Coordinates of C-alpha atoms in Angstrom, one line a residue:
Chain A
M24 CA 0.0 0.0 0.0
N25 CA 1.5 3.2 -1.0
N26 CA 0.7 5.7 1.7
K27 CA 1.8 8.6 -0.4
A28 CA -1.0 7.9 -3.0
K29 CA -3.8 10.3 -2.8
K30 CA -6.7 8.8 -1.0
I31 CA -10.2 9.0 -2.5
G32 CA -13.5 8.4 -0.8
L33 CA -15.4 5.2 -1.5
L34 CA -18.5 7.0 -2.7
R35 CA -16.5 9.3 -4.9
K36 CA -14.6 6.4 -6.3
T37 CA -17.7 4.4 -7.2
S38 CA -19.4 7.5 -8.7
K39 CA -16.2 8.2 -10.7
T40 CA -16.2 4.7 -12.1
F41 CA -19.8 4.9 -12.9
L42 CA -19.3 8.3 -14.6
S43 CA -16.4 7.2 -16.7
I44 CA -18.0 4.0 -17.8
S45 CA -21.3 5.7 -18.7
L46 CA -19.5 8.4 -20.6
V47 CA -17.6 5.9 -22.7
L48 CA -20.8 3.9 -23.3
M49 CA -22.7 7.0 -24.3
L50 CA -20.1 8.2 -26.7
F51 CA -19.8 4.8 -28.3
S52 CA -23.5 4.1 -28.6
T53 CA -24.1 7.6 -30.0
I54 CA -21.5 7.0 -32.7
V55 CA -22.9 3.6 -33.5
L56 CA -26.4 5.1 -33.7
Y57 CA -25.3 7.9 -35.9
F58 CA -23.8 5.7 -38.5
Y59 CA -26.6 3.2 -38.3
V60 CA -29.3 5.8 -38.8
R61 CA -27.3 7.5 -41.5
T62 CA -26.9 4.2 -43.4
L63 CA -30.6 3.6 -43.0
L64 CA -31.5 7.1 -44.3
Q65 CA -29.1 6.8 -47.2
G66 CA -30.7 3.5 -48.1
E67 CA -34.1 5.1 -48.0
I68 CA -33.0 7.9 -50.2
E69 CA -31.4 5.6 -52.7
E70 CA -34.6 3.5 -52.8
E71 CA -36.6 6.6 -53.4
L72 CA -34.3 7.8 -56.2
R73 CA -34.4 4.4 -57.8
S74 CA -38.2 4.2 -57.7
T75 CA -38.5 7.7 -59.2
E76 CA -36.1 6.7 -61.9
A77 CA -38.0 3.5 -62.6
R78 CA -41.2 5.5 -62.9
I79 CA -39.5 8.0 -65.3
E80 CA -38.2 5.1 -67.4
S81 CA -41.6 3.5 -67.6
S82 CA -43.2 6.8 -68.5
I83 CA -40.6 7.3 -71.2
S84 CA -41.1 3.8 -72.5
N85 CA -44.9 4.5 -72.6
N86 CA -44.0 7.3 -75.0
N87 CA -45.2 9.9 -72.6
P88 CA -43.6 13.3 -72.9
V89 CA -40.4 13.4 -71.0
Y90 CA -40.9 14.8 -67.5
Q91 CA -38.4 17.4 -66.4
L92 CA -38.1 19.0 -63.0
P93 CA -34.7 20.5 -62.5
P94 CA -32.9 20.0 -60.2
M95 CA -35.0 17.1 -59.1
V96 CA -35.4 15.3 -62.4
E97 CA -33.4 15.9 -65.5
V98 CA -33.7 13.6 -68.5
T99 CA -31.5 14.1 -71.5
T100 CA -30.6 12.0 -74.5
V101 CA -27.0 11.0 -74.8
P102 CA -25.0 9.5 -77.6
K103 CA -23.9 6.5 -75.6
I104 CA -24.5 4.7 -72.4
G105 CA -22.4 5.7 -69.4
K106 CA -21.8 4.2 -66.0
E107 CA -24.5 4.8 -63.4
H108 CA -23.4 6.5 -60.2
L109 CA -24.8 7.7 -57.0
K110 CA -23.2 10.7 -55.2
D111 CA -23.7 13.7 -53.0
T112 CA -23.5 17.0 -54.8
L113 CA -23.9 20.7 -54.2
I114 CA -26.4 22.6 -56.4
F115 CA -27.7 26.1 -56.3
D116 CA -31.3 26.0 -55.3
P117 CA -33.1 29.2 -56.5
S118 CA -36.0 28.6 -54.3
Q119 CA -33.8 28.7 -51.2
N120 CA -31.3 31.0 -52.9
E121 CA -28.4 29.1 -51.7
M122 CA -26.3 26.1 -52.4
E123 CA -28.0 22.9 -51.2
D124 CA -26.8 19.4 -50.5
F125 CA -28.4 16.9 -53.0
R126 CA -28.1 13.2 -53.4
E127 CA -28.1 12.4 -57.1
L128 CA -28.5 9.2 -59.0
I129 CA -27.4 9.3 -62.6
T130 CA -28.5 6.3 -64.7
Y131 CA -28.3 5.6 -68.4
S132 CA -30.8 3.5 -70.1
K133 CA -31.7 2.6 -73.6
I134 CA -35.4 3.1 -74.1
N135 CA -36.9 2.7 -77.6
N136 CA -33.5 2.8 -79.2
Q137 CA -32.8 6.1 -77.6
N138 CA -30.0 6.5 -75.0
Y139 CA -31.2 8.5 -72.0
R140 CA -29.3 9.9 -69.1
I141 CA -31.7 10.1 -66.3
T142 CA -30.6 12.2 -63.3
V143 CA -32.7 12.1 -60.2
R144 CA -31.9 14.2 -57.2
T145 CA -33.3 14.8 -53.8
L146 CA -32.5 17.2 -51.0
I147 CA -30.5 15.6 -48.2
V148 CA -31.3 18.4 -45.7
E149 CA -34.4 16.6 -44.6
S150 CA -32.6 13.4 -43.9
E151 CA -29.8 15.2 -42.1
D152 CA -32.4 17.0 -40.0
I153 CA -33.9 13.6 -39.2
L154 CA -30.5 12.2 -38.3
I155 CA -29.7 15.2 -36.0
A156 CA -33.2 14.9 -34.4
V157 CA -32.7 11.2 -33.8
I158 CA -29.3 11.7 -32.2
I159 CA -30.4 14.6 -30.1
S160 CA -33.4 12.8 -28.8
Y161 CA -31.4 9.8 -28.2
L162 CA -28.8 11.8 -26.2
I163 CA -31.5 13.5 -24.2
V164 CA -33.1 10.2 -23.3
L165 CA -29.7 8.7 -22.5
L166 CA -28.7 11.7 -20.4
S167 CA -31.8 11.7 -18.3
I168 CA -31.5 8.0 -17.7
F169 CA -27.9 8.5 -16.9
I170 CA -28.5 11.3 -14.4
F171 CA -31.3 9.4 -12.8
L172 CA -29.2 6.3 -12.6
F173 CA -26.3 8.3 -11.2
Y174 CA -28.2 9.7 -8.3
F175 CA -30.1 6.5 -7.8
N176 CA -26.9 4.6 -7.6
K177 CA -25.3 7.1 -5.4
S178 CA -28.0 7.1 -2.8
R179 CA -28.2 3.3 -3.1
T180 CA -24.4 3.0 -2.5
Q181 CA -24.6 5.4 0.3
K182 CA -27.3 3.4 1.9
L183 CA -25.6 0.2 1.3
W184 CA -22.3 1.4 2.8
N185 CA -23.9 3.4 5.6
P186 CA -23.2 0.8 8.3
F187 CA -19.6 0.8 7.1
F188 CA -19.2 4.6 7.4
K189 CA -21.0 4.7 10.7
N190 CA -18.8 1.9 12.1
L191 CA -15.7 3.6 10.8
E192 CA -16.8 6.7 12.8
Q193 CA -17.3 4.5 15.9
M194 CA -13.8 3.1 15.5
K195 CA -12.3 6.5 15.2
L196 CA -13.9 7.4 18.4
F197 CA -12.8 4.2 20.1
S198 CA -10.6 4.8 23.0
L199 CA -8.7 2.2 25.0
S200 CA -9.5 3.7 28.3
S201 CA -13.2 4.1 27.7
E202 CA -15.4 2.1 30.0
T203 CA -17.9 1.0 27.4
P204 CA -17.3 -1.5 24.6
I205 CA -17.6 -0.3 21.0
S206 CA -21.2 -0.1 19.7
L207 CA -21.5 -1.0 16.0
L208 CA -24.4 -0.6 13.6
E209 CA -25.9 -3.9 12.7
S210 CA -26.2 -4.7 9.0
D211 CA -28.0 -7.4 7.0
I212 CA -25.1 -7.6 4.7
L213 CA -23.1 -10.7 5.5
E214 CA -19.6 -9.2 5.0
F215 CA -20.4 -6.1 7.1
S216 CA -21.8 -8.2 9.8
E217 CA -18.7 -10.4 9.8
L218 CA -16.6 -7.3 9.9
N219 CA -18.5 -6.1 12.9
T220 CA -17.9 -9.3 14.7
E221 CA -14.2 -9.2 14.0
I222 CA -14.0 -5.5 15.1
T223 CA -15.9 -6.3 18.3
T224 CA -13.7 -9.2 19.0
L225 CA -10.6 -7.3 18.3
T226 CA -11.5 -4.2 20.3
E227 CA -12.7 -6.3 23.2
K228 CA -9.4 -8.2 23.2
V229 CA -7.4 -5.0 23.1
R230 CA -9.5 -3.5 25.8
S231 CA -9.1 -6.4 28.1
D232 CA -5.3 -6.6 27.4
Y233 CA -5.1 -2.9 28.1
K234 CA -7.0 -3.4 31.3
N235 CA -4.8 -6.3 32.4
L236 CA -1.7 -4.4 31.6
K237 CA -2.9 -1.4 33.5
Q238 CA -3.9 -3.6 36.4
F239 CA -0.5 -5.2 36.3
T240 CA 1.3 -1.9 36.3
E241 CA -0.8 -0.7 39.2
N242 CA -0.4 -3.9 41.1
V243 CA 3.3 -4.0 40.6
S244 CA 3.6 -0.4 41.5
H245 CA 1.4 -0.9 44.5
E246 CA 2.7 -4.3 45.7
L247 CA 6.3 -3.1 45.4
Q248 CA 5.7 -0.2 47.7
T249 CA 4.6 -2.1 50.7
P250 CA 7.7 -4.4 51.0
L251 CA 9.9 -1.4 50.4
A252 CA 8.1 0.4 53.2
I253 CA 8.7 -2.5 55.5
I254 CA 12.4 -2.7 54.6
Q255 CA 12.7 1.1 55.0
A256 CA 11.0 1.0 58.4
K257 CA 13.1 -1.9 59.6
I258 CA 16.3 -0.1 58.6
D259 CA 15.1 3.0 60.4
T260 CA 14.6 0.9 63.4
L261 CA 18.0 -0.8 63.0
I262 CA 20.0 2.4 62.8
N263 CA 18.3 3.6 65.9
G264 CA 19.1 0.3 67.7
E265 CA 22.2 -0.6 69.7
G266 CA 25.5 -2.1 68.8
L267 CA 25.9 -0.9 65.3
N268 CA 29.4 -0.1 64.0
D269 CA 30.2 2.5 61.4
L270 CA 30.6 0.0 58.6
Q271 CA 27.2 -1.5 59.2
F272 CA 25.6 2.0 59.4
E273 CA 27.3 2.8 56.1
Q274 CA 25.8 -0.2 54.5
L275 CA 22.4 0.4 55.9
S276 CA 22.6 4.0 54.6
S277 CA 23.5 2.7 51.2
I278 CA 20.5 0.3 51.3
Q279 CA 18.3 3.3 52.1
N280 CA 19.8 5.0 49.1
D281 CA 18.8 2.1 46.9
I282 CA 15.3 2.0 48.3
Q283 CA 15.0 5.6 47.4
R284 CA 16.1 4.8 43.9
L285 CA 13.6 2.1 43.6
K286 CA 10.9 4.4 44.8
Q287 CA 11.8 7.0 42.3
L288 CA 12.0 4.5 39.5
N289 CA 8.6 3.1 40.4
K290 CA 7.2 6.6 40.7
R291 CA 8.5 7.6 37.3
L292 CA 7.4 4.4 35.6
A293 CA 4.0 4.9 37.0
L294 CA 4.0 8.5 35.8
L295 CA 5.0 7.4 32.3
S296 CA 2.2 4.9 32.1
K297 CA -0.3 7.4 33.5
I298 CA 0.7 9.8 30.8
E299 CA 0.4 7.0 28.2
N300 CA -3.0 6.1 29.6
D301 CA -4.0 9.7 29.2
Q302 CA -5.0 10.0 32.8
F303 CA -4.1 13.6 33.1
Q304 CA -7.3 15.4 32.2
N305 CA -7.2 18.4 34.5
L306 CA -6.3 21.1 31.9
S307 CA -5.7 24.5 33.3
A308 CA -3.9 27.7 32.2
C309 CA -0.4 27.2 33.4
N310 CA 1.9 30.2 33.6
L311 CA 5.2 28.8 32.6
N312 CA 7.1 31.8 33.9
G313 CA 5.7 31.3 37.4
I314 CA 6.4 27.6 37.4
L315 CA 10.0 28.1 36.2
E316 CA 10.7 30.8 38.8
Y317 CA 9.4 28.7 41.6
R318 CA 11.3 25.6 40.5
I319 CA 14.5 27.5 40.0
E320 CA 14.2 29.0 43.4
N321 CA 13.7 25.6 44.8
L322 CA 16.7 24.1 43.0
S323 CA 18.9 27.1 43.8
D324 CA 18.4 26.1 47.5
L325 CA 19.6 22.7 46.7
Y326 CA 22.8 23.4 44.8
A327 CA 25.1 26.3 44.8
I328 CA 24.3 26.7 41.1
D329 CA 23.4 29.8 39.2
I330 CA 20.2 29.3 37.1
R331 CA 19.2 32.3 35.0
L332 CA 15.7 32.7 33.5
K333 CA 15.5 35.0 30.5
S334 CA 12.0 35.6 29.4
E335 CA 10.6 38.5 27.2
N336 CA 7.0 37.7 27.7
E337 CA 4.6 35.8 29.9
V338 CA 3.9 32.3 28.5
T339 CA 0.7 30.5 29.4
L340 CA -0.1 27.0 28.3
T341 CA -3.2 25.0 28.6
M342 CA -2.1 21.8 30.1
D343 CA -2.1 19.7 33.3
A344 CA -0.5 21.8 36.0
Y345 CA 1.3 18.8 37.6
L346 CA 2.8 17.8 34.2
A347 CA 3.9 21.4 33.5
E348 CA 5.9 21.2 36.8
V349 CA 7.3 17.8 36.0
L350 CA 8.3 19.1 32.5
C351 CA 10.2 22.1 33.9
D352 CA 11.7 20.1 36.8
N353 CA 13.0 17.3 34.6
L354 CA 14.6 19.7 32.1
L355 CA 16.2 21.7 34.9
S356 CA 17.5 18.7 36.9
N357 CA 18.9 17.2 33.7
A358 CA 20.8 20.4 33.0
I359 CA 22.1 20.5 36.6
K360 CA 23.1 16.9 36.5
H361 CA 25.2 17.2 33.4
S362 CA 26.5 20.7 33.7
S363 CA 30.2 21.3 34.2
P364 CA 30.9 22.4 37.7
N365 CA 30.5 26.1 38.6
T366 CA 29.0 27.1 35.3
P367 CA 25.6 28.8 35.1
I368 CA 22.5 27.3 33.6
T369 CA 20.4 29.5 31.3
V370 CA 16.7 29.1 30.7
I371 CA 15.2 31.0 27.8
L372 CA 11.5 31.2 27.5
D373 CA 9.7 32.9 24.7
K374 CA 6.3 32.5 23.1
N375 CA 7.2 29.5 21.0
S376 CA 9.9 27.7 22.8
L377 CA 11.5 26.8 26.1
T378 CA 15.3 26.2 26.0
V379 CA 17.5 25.0 28.8
I380 CA 21.2 25.5 28.2
N381 CA 24.0 24.1 30.3
S382 CA 27.7 24.0 29.6
G383 CA 29.4 20.8 28.5
T384 CA 32.7 19.6 27.0
K385 CA 31.4 17.6 24.1
A386 CA 28.1 16.9 22.3
V387 CA 26.0 13.9 23.3
L388 CA 27.1 10.9 21.4
K389 CA 23.7 9.6 20.4
P390 CA 21.2 12.4 20.6
E391 CA 18.6 10.3 18.9
L392 CA 18.5 8.1 22.0
L393 CA 18.4 10.9 24.5
F394 CA 14.6 10.8 24.9
Q395 CA 14.4 7.0 25.3
R396 CA 13.9 5.3 28.5
F397 CA 16.9 4.1 30.4
Y398 CA 19.4 5.7 28.0
K399 CA 22.3 7.1 29.9
E400 CA 25.2 8.9 28.4
S401 CA 27.2 8.9 31.6
D402 CA 26.9 6.5 34.4
H403 CA 25.2 8.8 36.9
T404 CA 24.5 5.9 39.2
K405 CA 21.6 7.7 40.8
S406 CA 19.9 8.7 37.6
T407 CA 16.9 6.7 36.8
G408 CA 17.3 7.4 33.1
L409 CA 13.6 8.3 32.8
G410 CA 13.7 12.1 33.2
L411 CA 14.0 12.9 29.5
A412 CA 11.7 10.0 28.5
I413 CA 9.0 11.7 30.7
V414 CA 9.8 15.0 29.0
K415 CA 9.3 13.4 25.7
K416 CA 6.0 11.8 26.7
I417 CA 4.6 15.1 28.1
C418 CA 5.6 16.8 24.8
D419 CA 3.9 14.1 22.8
L420 CA 0.8 14.5 24.8
Y421 CA 0.5 18.2 24.1
G422 CA 2.0 18.3 20.6
F423 CA 5.3 20.0 21.7
H424 CA 8.5 19.2 20.0
P425 CA 11.6 18.5 22.0
S426 CA 15.0 18.7 20.4
Y427 CA 18.7 18.7 21.4
Y428 CA 21.7 20.4 19.9
F429 CA 25.2 21.3 20.9
Q430 CA 26.9 24.6 20.1
N431 CA 29.6 26.8 21.6
N432 CA 30.3 24.1 24.2
E433 CA 26.8 24.2 25.4
H434 CA 24.0 21.6 25.5
H435 CA 20.7 23.0 24.4
F436 CA 17.5 21.3 25.2
K437 CA 14.8 23.1 23.3
I438 CA 11.0 22.5 23.5
K439 CA 9.0 24.0 20.7
L440 CA 5.7 24.9 22.4
K441 CA 2.4 24.9 20.7
N442 CA 0.6 27.8 22.3
A443 CA -3.0 26.9 23.1
Chain B
M29 CA -0.5 11.8 72.5
K30 CA -2.8 9.0 71.7
I31 CA -2.3 7.6 68.3
L32 CA -4.2 4.9 66.3
I33 CA -2.3 3.2 63.6
V34 CA -4.2 1.3 61.0
E35 CA -2.1 -0.8 58.7
D36 CA -2.5 -4.4 57.6
E37 CA 1.2 -5.2 57.2
I38 CA 2.0 -6.3 60.7
A39 CA 5.8 -5.7 60.4
L40 CA 5.2 -2.1 59.3
L41 CA 2.6 -1.6 61.9
Q42 CA 5.1 -2.7 64.6
S43 CA 7.9 -0.5 63.3
I44 CA 5.7 2.6 63.2
S45 CA 4.3 1.9 66.6
N46 CA 7.7 1.3 68.3
Y47 CA 9.1 4.4 66.7
L48 CA 6.3 6.6 67.9
E49 CA 6.2 5.1 71.4
K50 CA 9.8 6.0 71.9
D51 CA 8.7 9.6 71.7
G52 CA 6.3 9.0 74.6
N53 CA 3.1 8.6 72.5
V54 CA 0.5 6.0 73.4
C55 CA 0.0 3.9 70.3
E56 CA -2.8 1.5 69.5
T57 CA -2.9 -0.6 66.4
A58 CA -5.5 -2.0 64.2
S59 CA -4.6 -4.4 61.4
S60 CA -8.0 -4.8 59.8
Y61 CA -10.9 -2.7 58.6
T62 CA -13.3 -3.9 61.2
D63 CA -10.8 -3.6 64.0
A64 CA -10.2 0.0 63.0
L65 CA -13.9 0.8 62.9
Y66 CA -14.4 -0.8 66.3
K67 CA -11.6 1.2 67.9
I68 CA -12.5 4.5 66.3
D69 CA -16.0 4.0 67.5
L70 CA -15.0 3.2 71.0
Y71 CA -12.1 5.5 71.8
E72 CA -10.9 9.0 71.2
Y73 CA -7.6 9.5 69.5
D74 CA -5.5 12.6 68.9
L75 CA -4.3 11.2 65.6
L76 CA -5.0 8.5 63.2
V77 CA -2.4 7.0 60.9
L78 CA -4.3 5.3 58.2
D79 CA -3.3 3.0 55.3
I80 CA -6.0 3.5 52.7
N81 CA -5.1 0.4 50.8
L82 CA -6.4 -2.1 53.3
I83 CA -7.2 -5.6 52.0
T84 CA -10.3 -5.8 54.2
G85 CA -11.9 -2.5 53.2
S86 CA -11.2 1.0 52.0
G87 CA -9.3 3.3 54.3
L88 CA -11.2 6.1 52.8
D89 CA -14.5 4.7 54.2
I90 CA -12.9 4.8 57.7
L91 CA -11.9 8.4 57.1
Q92 CA -15.4 9.3 56.1
L93 CA -16.9 7.6 59.1
L94 CA -14.5 9.3 61.4
K95 CA -15.3 12.7 59.9
K96 CA -19.0 12.0 60.2
G97 CA -18.6 11.3 63.9
K98 CA -17.3 14.9 64.2
K99 CA -14.3 13.6 66.1
E100 CA -11.4 16.1 66.3
T101 CA -8.9 13.6 65.2
G102 CA -5.9 14.5 63.1
T103 CA -5.4 12.1 60.2
I104 CA -2.5 11.1 58.1
I105 CA -3.0 8.8 55.1
I106 CA -0.5 6.3 54.1
S107 CA -0.8 5.1 50.5
A108 CA 1.1 2.8 48.2
N109 CA -0.2 4.6 45.2
N110 CA 1.6 7.5 43.7
S111 CA -1.8 8.4 42.4
L112 CA -2.8 12.0 42.8
D113 CA -6.4 11.0 42.8
D114 CA -6.0 9.3 46.1
K115 CA -4.2 12.3 47.4
L116 CA -6.9 14.7 46.4
K117 CA -9.6 12.3 47.6
G118 CA -7.9 11.9 50.9
L119 CA -7.4 15.6 51.5
D120 CA -10.9 16.3 50.3
L121 CA -12.3 14.0 52.9
G122 CA -10.5 15.9 55.5
A123 CA -7.2 14.1 55.9
D124 CA -4.5 16.5 57.2
D125 CA -1.6 15.0 55.3
Y126 CA -0.6 12.3 53.0
I127 CA 2.5 10.1 52.8
T128 CA 3.5 7.6 50.2
K129 CA 5.2 4.3 50.8
P130 CA 8.0 3.7 51.2
F131 CA 8.7 6.5 53.8
H132 CA 11.1 7.1 56.6
L133 CA 9.8 6.8 60.1
A134 CA 11.5 10.1 60.9
E135 CA 9.5 11.6 58.0
L136 CA 6.2 10.2 59.2
N137 CA 7.1 11.4 62.7
S138 CA 7.7 14.9 61.6
R139 CA 4.4 15.0 59.7
I140 CA 2.6 13.7 62.7
K141 CA 4.1 16.4 64.9
A142 CA 3.1 19.0 62.3
V143 CA -0.5 17.8 62.2
L144 CA -0.7 17.7 66.0
R145 CA 0.7 21.2 66.2
R146 CA -2.0 22.4 63.9
G147 CA -4.6 20.4 65.7
K148 CA -6.7 21.3 68.6
F149 CA -5.5 18.6 70.9
G150 CA -3.0 20.2 73.1
G151 CA -1.0 21.0 70.0
T152 CA 1.3 24.0 70.5
E153 CA 2.7 26.1 67.8
R154 CA 5.8 26.6 69.9
I155 CA 8.5 23.9 70.2
E156 CA 10.9 24.2 73.0
F157 CA 14.3 22.4 73.4
N158 CA 16.5 23.7 76.1
E159 CA 17.4 27.2 75.1
I160 CA 16.0 26.7 71.6
S161 CA 12.5 27.6 70.8
I162 CA 10.7 27.5 67.5
D163 CA 7.7 29.5 66.5
T164 CA 6.2 27.2 63.8
R165 CA 3.7 29.8 62.7
A166 CA 6.2 32.5 62.1
K167 CA 8.8 29.9 61.0
T168 CA 11.4 31.5 63.3
A169 CA 13.8 29.8 65.6
Y170 CA 15.1 31.5 68.8
I171 CA 18.1 30.8 70.9
A172 CA 17.8 32.3 74.4
E173 CA 15.2 34.6 73.1
N174 CA 17.4 35.8 70.2
A175 CA 16.0 35.2 66.8
M176 CA 18.3 33.1 64.6
A177 CA 19.1 34.1 61.1
L178 CA 18.3 30.9 59.3
T179 CA 17.7 30.2 55.6
R180 CA 14.5 28.4 54.8
K181 CA 16.3 25.0 54.4
E182 CA 18.2 25.5 57.6
Y183 CA 15.0 26.2 59.5
D184 CA 13.4 23.1 58.0
L185 CA 16.5 21.1 59.0
L186 CA 16.4 22.4 62.6
L187 CA 12.7 21.6 62.9
F188 CA 13.3 18.1 61.5
F189 CA 16.2 17.5 63.9
I190 CA 14.3 18.7 66.9
T191 CA 11.2 16.7 65.9
N192 CA 13.3 13.6 65.7
K193 CA 15.6 14.4 68.6
G194 CA 17.7 11.5 69.9
R195 CA 17.3 9.6 66.6
V196 CA 20.0 8.7 64.2
L197 CA 19.3 10.4 60.9
S198 CA 21.3 9.3 57.9
K199 CA 22.0 11.8 55.2
E200 CA 19.5 10.0 52.9
I201 CA 16.7 10.6 55.4
I202 CA 17.6 14.2 55.6
A203 CA 17.9 14.6 51.9
E204 CA 14.6 13.1 51.3
H205 CA 12.9 15.2 53.9
L206 CA 14.3 18.5 52.6
W207 CA 14.2 17.8 48.9
G208 CA 11.7 15.0 48.3
D209 CA 12.0 13.9 44.7
H210 CA 15.0 16.0 44.1
S211 CA 17.2 14.2 46.6
D212 CA 18.4 11.7 43.9
M213 CA 19.5 14.4 41.5
V214 CA 23.2 14.2 42.2
D215 CA 25.5 11.5 43.2
N216 CA 26.9 13.0 46.3
Y217 CA 25.4 14.6 49.3
D218 CA 27.6 17.7 49.2
F219 CA 24.6 20.0 49.3
I220 CA 23.3 18.3 52.5
Y221 CA 26.7 18.8 54.2
V222 CA 26.7 22.4 53.3
H223 CA 23.3 23.0 54.9
I224 CA 24.0 20.9 57.9
N225 CA 27.3 22.5 58.5
N226 CA 25.9 26.0 58.2
L227 CA 23.1 25.2 60.7
R228 CA 25.6 23.5 63.0
K229 CA 27.9 26.5 62.9
K230 CA 25.0 28.9 63.7
L231 CA 23.9 26.8 66.6
T232 CA 27.4 26.2 67.9
D233 CA 28.2 30.0 67.7
A234 CA 25.2 30.5 70.1
G235 CA 26.5 27.7 72.3
A236 CA 24.0 25.1 71.3
K237 CA 26.1 22.0 70.4
Y238 CA 23.3 19.5 69.8
I239 CA 24.0 18.3 66.3
K240 CA 26.3 15.3 66.8
T241 CA 27.8 13.0 64.2
A242 CA 26.7 9.4 64.4
Y243 CA 28.6 6.6 62.8
G244 CA 30.7 8.9 60.8
S245 CA 28.1 9.7 58.2
G246 CA 24.9 10.1 60.1
Y247 CA 23.6 12.7 62.5
K248 CA 21.9 12.9 65.8
F249 CA 20.3 15.9 67.6
I250 CA 20.9 15.2 71.2
D251 CA 21.5 17.0 74.4
E252 CA 24.4 15.2 76.2

């Protein structure tokens, strides 16, 4: 299937086929009719001419005076017999005062030892008129039948395919997370009804798989938390107990550290699947400037790091407030994590984009993998490798476009915003 | 303080209860939905620590019943879900705070103290420790009646230390308390040391040498 090919609607396609076939047929049948009627008429004229000529001959042979009626009938005596011929000719008709088309039959016959050339003519105008009239009436009849058939067919096809179109709409509206199964229009057409059955089966399967997967994610996320909480609580109890030595404390601390990592990992994976499940529906107007300022203040407390926000104008986006915070947070913390020591981080916000810039020594090796889960350029042991994947997911959700480039020894993470 | 802990994981229930009892609280425990309802109905508590993901019933129902009974009990919800819905639901129903598993006992403790301070049950907005006193409403700490010049993080840190006095606090616990999700942002805890050392210096300068090092890398706020 070539996706680049221009797509055409089913009804249009069938109409188009009908139209082209009908046009070809019309043209062809009209041409055939034209020649057929013309031959017929010509035969009639010839017969008429021949019968007139036969009458003249018999009247001559009966010694009647020779009948002349130019240009219709001309009888002359000729020295010798010539060849008979039948042809079209143009003759000036005084009655009409113009040149007229005539069909003429010239015959030679020997009557009573006298050679006669008998010329009989008749006007073709009449027969041409008849021909035109026949063709035109034929065309009119044909056209009206054609128009009728066209609309009849169209409405018939529309009716016939109606369940198909309706069900297509239903499928477009189908959402995995919807509580209700897909409702399809029943049809008495076998194939449509089979299609419905298949679609229903498929969507039900997908829905149940999705539900199980979601259930699984939630269960894992939930069930994991409790044992972690118990481990955490027991370690807390242990470090407050008696008889620990420094080494043991060190190891317990490090276990705490790992628990924290697991917790973060779990939290971020859960967040990712929540975004994928489209479970963030609380849209509100988020002032990005405000969110960034607050986050930057928060992070400046954390690290002795200089984060500068440059913004010409207030940027407000319609999105989930929590996700807006996560987006800003992850971009900032990514920059902090990978920035060279004691260098400032610059955040540039304008109407169409948000860019976070931090210094670096060399460009990222595989920028195309940056926004994938668990991709780590450096082995920051504490990094979950999910921060930028979450950024990407949030961008996908709202139609933003994240990109990365390296210039002047600086990493740039740029989010093209789609202002709502 | 009289505290009821509702949690169906016995091990966790015990750890929480032991930790809080060391602070001189009276802890009662309930490990099932019915048990919890029975105890809430029968006794008055200053505070309820409630796991909403009980196997035997929804913790949110318990919360609703408690609020219906017009009891002036502070509530803290423990949840295993990171779900915001639960958070909103819990707080909507009148829970005072919300904590997600896994958590540090010291963290839970400081939340409990904060809820009790805000509560009507003998909670006080002033915390006293020898010559140090903290006005939690004004977020100011005094040493011998002199206001200390503390940064926001230093103030939080001091409050956390005093709330969990006598306990060993590893730098992980402190980091998580002060920075929540951001505590895993860098590999080392340099930023923690900076804040702790600044606070320590300010206290020591005023003659309050209470922040002790424990096991080389942990801390203990103690009067010895």
